[in-house]
mmCIF file of C-alpha atoms and ligand atoms in Angstrom:
data_model
loop_
_atom_site.group_PDB
_atom_site.id
_atom_site.type_symbol
_atom_site.label_atom_id
_atom_site.label_comp_id
_atom_site.label_asym_id
_atom_site.label_seq_id
_atom_site.Cartn_x
_atom_site.Cartn_y
_atom_site.Cartn_z
ATOM 1 C CA MET P 6 355.910 149.246 15.522
ATOM 2 C CA LYS P 7 352.528 150.826 15.026
ATOM 3 C CA VAL P 8 350.360 148.587 12.829
ATOM 4 C CA ILE P 9 347.087 149.710 11.287
ATOM 5 C CA ILE P 10 344.903 146.955 9.823
ATOM 6 C CA THR P 11 342.227 148.300 7.500
ATOM 7 C CA ASP P 12 339.159 146.793 5.840
ATOM 8 C CA ASN P 13 340.699 147.112 2.391
ATOM 9 C CA TYR P 14 343.536 148.658 0.379
ATOM 10 C CA GLN P 15 341.394 151.649 -0.540
ATOM 11 C CA GLU P 16 341.032 152.479 3.139
ATOM 12 C CA SER P 17 344.790 151.934 3.656
ATOM 13 C CA CYS P 18 345.511 154.513 0.965
ATOM 14 C CA ARG P 19 343.037 157.011 2.380
ATOM 15 C CA ILE P 20 344.571 156.728 5.837
ATOM 16 C CA ALA P 21 348.120 157.099 4.447
ATOM 17 C CA ALA P 22 347.079 160.218 2.527
ATOM 18 C CA GLU P 23 345.454 161.651 5.657
ATOM 19 C CA MET P 24 348.651 161.068 7.623
ATOM 20 C CA ILE P 25 350.636 162.944 4.973
ATOM 21 C CA ARG P 26 348.029 165.736 4.973
ATOM 22 C CA ASP P 27 348.310 166.008 8.754
ATOM 23 C CA VAL P 28 352.117 166.249 8.648
ATOM 24 C CA ILE P 29 351.813 169.171 6.212
ATOM 25 C CA ALA P 30 349.035 170.825 8.266
ATOM 26 C CA GLU P 31 351.339 170.829 11.266
ATOM 27 C CA LYS P 32 354.420 171.892 9.293
ATOM 28 C CA PRO P 33 353.618 173.657 5.993
ATOM 29 C CA ASN P 34 357.245 173.381 4.824
ATOM 30 C CA ALA P 35 357.457 169.677 5.659
ATOM 31 C CA LYS P 36 359.923 167.467 3.857
ATOM 32 C CA LEU P 37 358.377 164.273 2.502
ATOM 33 C CA GLY P 38 360.228 161.145 1.450
ATOM 34 C CA LEU P 39 358.247 159.633 -1.419
ATOM 35 C CA ALA P 40 358.020 156.248 -3.112
ATOM 36 C CA THR P 41 357.098 154.865 -6.526
ATOM 37 C CA GLY P 42 355.580 151.541 -7.609
ATOM 38 C CA GLY P 43 351.996 150.390 -7.811
ATOM 39 C CA THR P 44 351.158 150.711 -4.118
ATOM 40 C CA PRO P 45 351.371 154.510 -3.679
ATOM 41 C CA VAL P 46 349.364 155.460 -6.788
ATOM 42 C CA PRO P 47 345.976 155.659 -4.983
ATOM 43 C CA ILE P 48 347.649 157.461 -2.067
ATOM 44 C CA TYR P 49 348.783 160.133 -4.523
ATOM 45 C CA LYS P 50 345.287 160.249 -6.082
ATOM 46 C CA ASN P 51 343.865 161.000 -2.635
ATOM 47 C CA LEU P 52 346.438 163.755 -2.099
ATOM 48 C CA ILE P 53 345.640 165.305 -5.497
ATOM 49 C CA LYS P 54 341.948 165.400 -4.598
ATOM 50 C CA MET P 55 342.671 166.878 -1.173
ATOM 51 C CA ASN P 56 344.854 169.530 -2.809
ATOM 52 C CA GLN P 57 342.132 170.411 -5.323
ATOM 53 C CA GLN P 58 339.629 170.700 -2.492
ATOM 54 C CA GLY P 59 341.924 173.003 -0.536
ATOM 55 C CA GLU P 60 342.567 170.493 2.259
ATOM 56 C CA VAL P 61 346.327 170.374 1.792
ATOM 57 C CA ASP P 62 348.774 172.956 0.485
ATOM 58 C CA PHE P 63 352.044 171.804 -1.098
ATOM 59 C CA ALA P 64 353.363 175.310 -1.852
ATOM 60 C CA SER P 65 356.201 175.069 0.683
ATOM 61 C CA VAL P 66 356.638 171.287 0.777
ATOM 62 C CA HIS P 67 359.953 169.668 -0.222
ATOM 63 C CA THR P 68 360.286 166.068 -1.354
ATOM 64 C CA VAL P 69 363.018 163.511 -1.885
ATOM 65 C CA ASN P 70 362.411 160.148 -3.544
ATOM 66 C CA LEU P 71 363.767 156.767 -2.536
ATOM 67 C CA ASP P 72 365.305 155.620 -5.786
ATOM 68 C CA GLU P 73 365.722 155.777 -9.564
ATOM 69 C CA TYR P 74 366.654 153.312 -12.295
ATOM 70 C CA ILE P 75 370.151 153.716 -13.728
ATOM 71 C CA GLY P 76 370.059 154.357 -17.458
ATOM 72 C CA LEU P 77 366.703 156.121 -17.747
ATOM 73 C CA GLU P 78 366.418 159.849 -18.402
ATOM 74 C CA GLY P 79 363.816 161.681 -16.325
ATOM 75 C CA SER P 80 361.720 162.012 -19.493
ATOM 76 C CA HIS P 81 361.545 158.218 -19.948
ATOM 77 C CA PRO P 82 358.001 157.014 -19.155
ATOM 78 C CA GLN P 83 359.320 154.292 -16.803
ATOM 79 C CA SER P 84 361.715 156.558 -14.930
ATOM 80 C CA TYR P 85 360.740 157.383 -11.392
ATOM 81 C CA ARG P 86 361.047 161.121 -12.093
ATOM 82 C CA TYR P 87 358.432 160.732 -14.819
ATOM 83 C CA PHE P 88 356.306 158.602 -12.471
ATOM 84 C CA MET P 89 356.361 161.267 -9.774
ATOM 85 C CA ASP P 90 355.578 164.074 -12.211
ATOM 86 C CA THR P 91 352.658 162.294 -13.838
ATOM 87 C CA ASN P 92 351.213 160.608 -10.734
ATOM 88 C CA LEU P 93 351.553 163.534 -8.340
ATOM 89 C CA PHE P 94 353.641 166.639 -8.955
ATOM 90 C CA ASP P 95 351.921 167.766 -12.184
ATOM 91 C CA HIS P 96 348.561 167.765 -10.380
ATOM 92 C CA ILE P 97 349.336 169.595 -7.123
ATOM 93 C CA ASN P 98 350.591 173.071 -6.240
ATOM 94 C CA ILE P 99 354.141 171.954 -5.465
ATOM 95 C CA ASN P 100 357.165 173.872 -6.718
ATOM 96 C CA LYS P 101 358.957 171.236 -8.792
ATOM 97 C CA ALA P 102 362.276 172.848 -7.946
ATOM 98 C CA ASN P 103 361.596 171.594 -4.416
ATOM 99 C CA THR P 104 361.229 167.971 -5.550
ATOM 100 C CA TYR P 105 364.204 165.665 -5.895
ATOM 101 C CA VAL P 106 364.455 162.310 -7.654
ATOM 102 C CA ALA P 107 367.963 160.930 -8.144
ATOM 103 C CA LYS P 108 369.372 161.225 -11.660
ATOM 104 C CA GLY P 109 369.270 158.023 -13.691
ATOM 105 C CA THR P 110 371.885 159.148 -16.194
ATOM 106 C CA GLY P 111 375.356 160.588 -15.764
ATOM 107 C CA ASN P 112 377.868 159.251 -13.258
ATOM 108 C CA PRO P 113 376.013 156.791 -10.963
ATOM 109 C CA ALA P 114 378.395 157.232 -8.023
ATOM 110 C CA ASP P 115 377.974 161.016 -8.186
ATOM 111 C CA ASN P 116 374.207 160.584 -8.461
ATOM 112 C CA ALA P 117 374.149 158.347 -5.373
ATOM 113 C CA ALA P 118 376.225 160.877 -3.438
ATOM 114 C CA GLU P 119 373.849 163.652 -4.483
ATOM 115 C CA LEU P 120 370.853 161.617 -3.282
ATOM 116 C CA GLU P 121 372.523 161.087 0.095
ATOM 117 C CA GLN P 122 373.096 164.812 0.387
ATOM 118 C CA LYS P 123 369.464 165.581 -0.496
ATOM 119 C CA VAL P 124 368.129 163.185 2.145
ATOM 120 C CA PHE P 125 369.823 165.168 4.886
ATOM 121 C CA GLU P 126 369.847 168.679 3.376
ATOM 122 C CA ASN P 127 367.796 171.134 5.494
ATOM 123 C CA GLY P 128 366.719 168.360 7.850
ATOM 124 C CA VAL P 129 365.578 164.779 7.407
ATOM 125 C CA PRO P 130 362.180 163.797 5.960
ATOM 126 C CA ASP P 131 359.287 164.321 8.366
ATOM 127 C CA LEU P 132 357.613 161.270 6.869
ATOM 128 C CA GLN P 133 359.031 158.622 4.545
ATOM 129 C CA LEU P 134 356.489 156.703 2.490
ATOM 130 C CA LEU P 135 357.543 153.134 1.670
ATOM 131 C CA GLY P 136 356.305 150.177 -0.298
ATOM 132 C CA ILE P 137 357.768 146.716 0.215
ATOM 133 C CA GLY P 138 359.131 144.229 -2.299
ATOM 134 C CA ASN P 139 358.073 140.599 -2.432
ATOM 135 C CA ASN P 140 361.504 139.827 -0.978
ATOM 136 C CA GLY P 141 361.164 142.447 1.757
ATOM 137 C CA HIS P 142 363.191 145.147 0.019
ATOM 138 C CA ILE P 143 362.547 148.758 0.968
ATOM 139 C CA ALA P 144 363.523 151.297 -1.679
ATOM 140 C CA PHE P 145 365.918 149.133 -3.736
ATOM 141 C CA ASN P 146 367.767 147.776 -0.692
ATOM 142 C CA GLU P 147 367.587 144.161 -1.792
ATOM 143 C CA ALA P 148 367.483 141.090 0.426
ATOM 144 C CA GLY P 149 370.897 139.442 0.732
ATOM 145 C CA ASN P 150 373.866 138.878 3.003
ATOM 146 C CA HIS P 151 374.423 142.528 3.716
ATOM 147 C CA LEU P 152 372.771 145.919 3.423
ATOM 148 C CA VAL P 153 374.364 149.278 2.664
ATOM 149 C CA ALA P 154 373.982 152.211 5.034
ATOM 150 C CA VAL P 155 374.194 155.113 2.587
ATOM 151 C CA SER P 156 372.704 155.911 -0.830
ATOM 152 C CA HIS P 157 374.366 153.657 -3.366
ATOM 153 C CA ILE P 158 374.205 151.730 -6.617
ATOM 154 C CA GLU P 159 372.188 148.537 -6.224
ATOM 155 C CA THR P 160 371.865 145.588 -8.595
ATOM 156 C CA LEU P 161 368.253 144.459 -8.729
ATOM 157 C CA THR P 162 367.425 140.875 -7.821
ATOM 158 C CA GLU P 163 365.642 138.557 -10.230
ATOM 159 C CA SER P 164 362.528 138.741 -8.031
ATOM 160 C CA THR P 165 362.435 142.544 -8.270
ATOM 161 C CA ILE P 166 363.047 142.565 -12.019
ATOM 162 C CA GLU P 167 360.197 140.082 -12.459
ATOM 163 C CA ALA P 168 357.870 142.104 -10.208
ATOM 164 C CA ASN P 169 358.645 145.345 -12.070
ATOM 165 C CA ALA P 170 358.444 143.819 -15.564
ATOM 166 C CA ARG P 171 354.698 144.539 -15.530
ATOM 167 C CA PHE P 172 355.471 148.222 -16.043
ATOM 168 C CA PHE P 173 357.641 147.582 -19.140
ATOM 169 C CA ASP P 174 356.916 146.142 -22.607
ATOM 170 C CA LYS P 175 359.162 143.187 -21.858
ATOM 171 C CA LYS P 176 361.274 141.913 -18.975
ATOM 172 C CA GLU P 177 364.508 142.615 -20.867
ATOM 173 C CA ASP P 178 363.641 146.328 -20.792
ATOM 174 C CA VAL P 179 363.723 146.512 -16.980
ATOM 175 C CA PRO P 180 366.961 148.226 -15.902
ATOM 176 C CA THR P 181 369.128 145.908 -13.801
ATOM 177 C CA THR P 182 370.694 148.578 -11.611
ATOM 178 C CA SER P 183 369.417 151.521 -9.604
ATOM 179 C CA ILE P 184 370.413 154.382 -7.357
ATOM 180 C CA THR P 185 368.776 153.873 -3.981
ATOM 181 C CA MET P 186 368.606 155.539 -0.624
ATOM 182 C CA GLY P 187 370.387 153.326 1.924
ATOM 183 C CA MET P 188 369.104 152.097 5.268
ATOM 184 C CA ARG P 189 370.487 155.117 7.132
ATOM 185 C CA GLY P 190 368.458 157.593 5.095
ATOM 186 C CA ILE P 191 365.256 155.571 5.456
ATOM 187 C CA LEU P 192 365.694 155.143 9.206
ATOM 188 C CA ALA P 193 366.604 158.813 9.618
ATOM 189 C CA ALA P 194 363.075 159.890 8.675
ATOM 190 C CA LYS P 195 360.973 161.049 11.597
ATOM 191 C CA MET P 196 358.238 158.596 10.620
ATOM 192 C CA PRO P 197 358.717 155.761 8.127
ATOM 193 C CA LEU P 198 355.250 154.805 6.804
ATOM 194 C CA LEU P 199 355.050 151.485 4.964
ATOM 195 C CA VAL P 200 351.923 150.513 3.037
ATOM 196 C CA ALA P 201 351.436 147.022 1.622
ATOM 197 C CA THR P 202 348.717 144.982 -0.030
ATOM 198 C CA GLY P 203 348.450 141.705 -1.946
ATOM 199 C CA ALA P 204 349.344 138.056 -1.436
ATOM 200 C CA SER P 205 352.822 138.483 -2.949
ATOM 201 C CA LYS P 206 353.787 140.580 0.098
ATOM 202 C CA ALA P 207 352.602 138.045 2.711
ATOM 203 C CA GLU P 208 355.979 136.435 3.491
ATOM 204 C CA ALA P 209 357.762 139.771 3.763
ATOM 205 C CA ILE P 210 355.016 141.159 6.021
ATOM 206 C CA ARG P 211 355.103 138.005 8.148
ATOM 207 C CA GLY P 212 358.812 138.634 8.773
ATOM 208 C CA LEU P 213 358.165 142.286 9.508
ATOM 209 C CA LEU P 214 355.191 141.968 11.836
ATOM 210 C CA THR P 215 355.080 138.573 13.523
ATOM 211 C CA ASN P 216 358.418 138.444 15.364
ATOM 212 C CA ASP P 217 361.168 140.681 16.767
ATOM 213 C CA GLU P 218 363.988 139.505 14.500
ATOM 214 C CA ILE P 219 365.994 141.729 12.179
ATOM 215 C CA THR P 220 367.602 140.196 9.117
ATOM 216 C CA THR P 221 369.272 141.442 5.952
ATOM 217 C CA GLN P 222 367.291 138.690 4.184
ATOM 218 C CA ASN P 223 364.219 140.893 4.766
ATOM 219 C CA PRO P 224 365.413 144.522 4.757
ATOM 220 C CA SER P 225 362.023 145.804 5.940
ATOM 221 C CA THR P 226 362.737 144.211 9.344
ATOM 222 C CA PHE P 227 365.207 147.044 10.058
ATOM 223 C CA LEU P 228 362.150 149.271 10.507
ATOM 224 C CA LYS P 229 361.763 147.489 13.876
ATOM 225 C CA LEU P 230 364.647 149.683 15.052
ATOM 226 C CA HIS P 231 362.590 152.848 14.498
ATOM 227 C CA PRO P 232 360.249 153.838 17.352
ATOM 228 C CA GLN P 233 357.908 155.779 15.057
ATOM 229 C CA ALA P 234 357.687 153.279 12.186
ATOM 230 C CA THR P 235 354.112 152.680 11.069
ATOM 231 C CA VAL P 236 352.755 149.934 8.814
ATOM 232 C CA ILE P 237 349.358 149.963 7.128
ATOM 233 C CA ILE P 238 348.007 146.693 5.717
ATOM 234 C CA ASP P 239 344.512 145.481 4.855
ATOM 235 C CA LYS P 240 342.882 142.629 6.736
ATOM 236 C CA GLU P 241 343.257 140.270 3.784
ATOM 237 C CA LEU P 242 347.043 140.670 3.813
ATOM 238 C CA ALA P 243 347.090 140.558 7.634
ATOM 239 C CA GLN P 244 345.366 137.196 7.527
ATOM 240 C CA LEU P 245 347.685 135.800 4.843
ATOM 241 C CA ALA P 246 350.733 136.968 6.801
ATOM 242 C CA GLY P 247 349.457 135.671 10.146
ATOM 243 C CA VAL P 248 349.292 139.146 11.705
ATOM 244 C CA GLN P 249 346.826 139.299 14.604
HETATM 245 P P1 PGA U 22 354.832 147.854 -5.640
HETATM 246 O O1 PGA U 22 356.379 147.878 -5.273
HETATM 247 O O2 PGA U 22 354.208 148.969 -4.876
HETATM 248 O O3 PGA U 22 354.789 148.081 -7.118
HETATM 249 O O4 PGA U 22 354.333 146.516 -5.215
HETATM 250 C C1 PGA U 22 356.785 148.040 -3.967
HETATM 251 C C2 PGA U 22 358.279 147.916 -3.877
HETATM 252 O O5 PGA U 22 358.884 147.191 -4.680
HETATM 253 O O6 PGA U 22 358.862 148.543 -2.983
#
């Protein structure tokens, strides 16, 4: 696992954005796997700025997102489609027809199957951006006794619902189920790139970076199977997690 320890989260986000820029420079029609949540927002801000300054061109880029809440239309302000539009796509020269976020409404099983197809359609993602949950989840693959290989319907854990309640008016508004990419799709990417910050991630990062074990109780540990997996954390989190 390649681990980059930065001075601060701001630097982590700049480096992640530069890595994405470099993938596109090398392959203008790159396919990016993208993530939502609090962590990637400054990464997307960096990419918007780079795009405005002519440093990166999204005209031929395709994207597929990790997950979506079940029950929210793409126009709902807390849906991940809305998140992607407002935090990135509306501000860069991407063709939105080339962006895919799973549907939150309609038949969930069909929507999961469509996501699986999109992950592999015309080649796998060149880079897959990832956050990490407090419980070690990646996308919505929750910690538990088993993981699921393919895109599927996932019931969110209490810990995830609590963590995501900050984006909603009240906890009861957080959807309890989601469509998520499975472990196969994430590990199929040419380079999974996980960015984390904050004390709430320390235990999960400890499990990911301080030993060679793989456990479904910390889904991020499956990234240890991927030779190109890269993790960016700041020195504050590295210290809390006991990463040298
Ligand atoms: P966060 O979420 O970036 O909002 O902390 C990460 C995740 O749950 O994967």
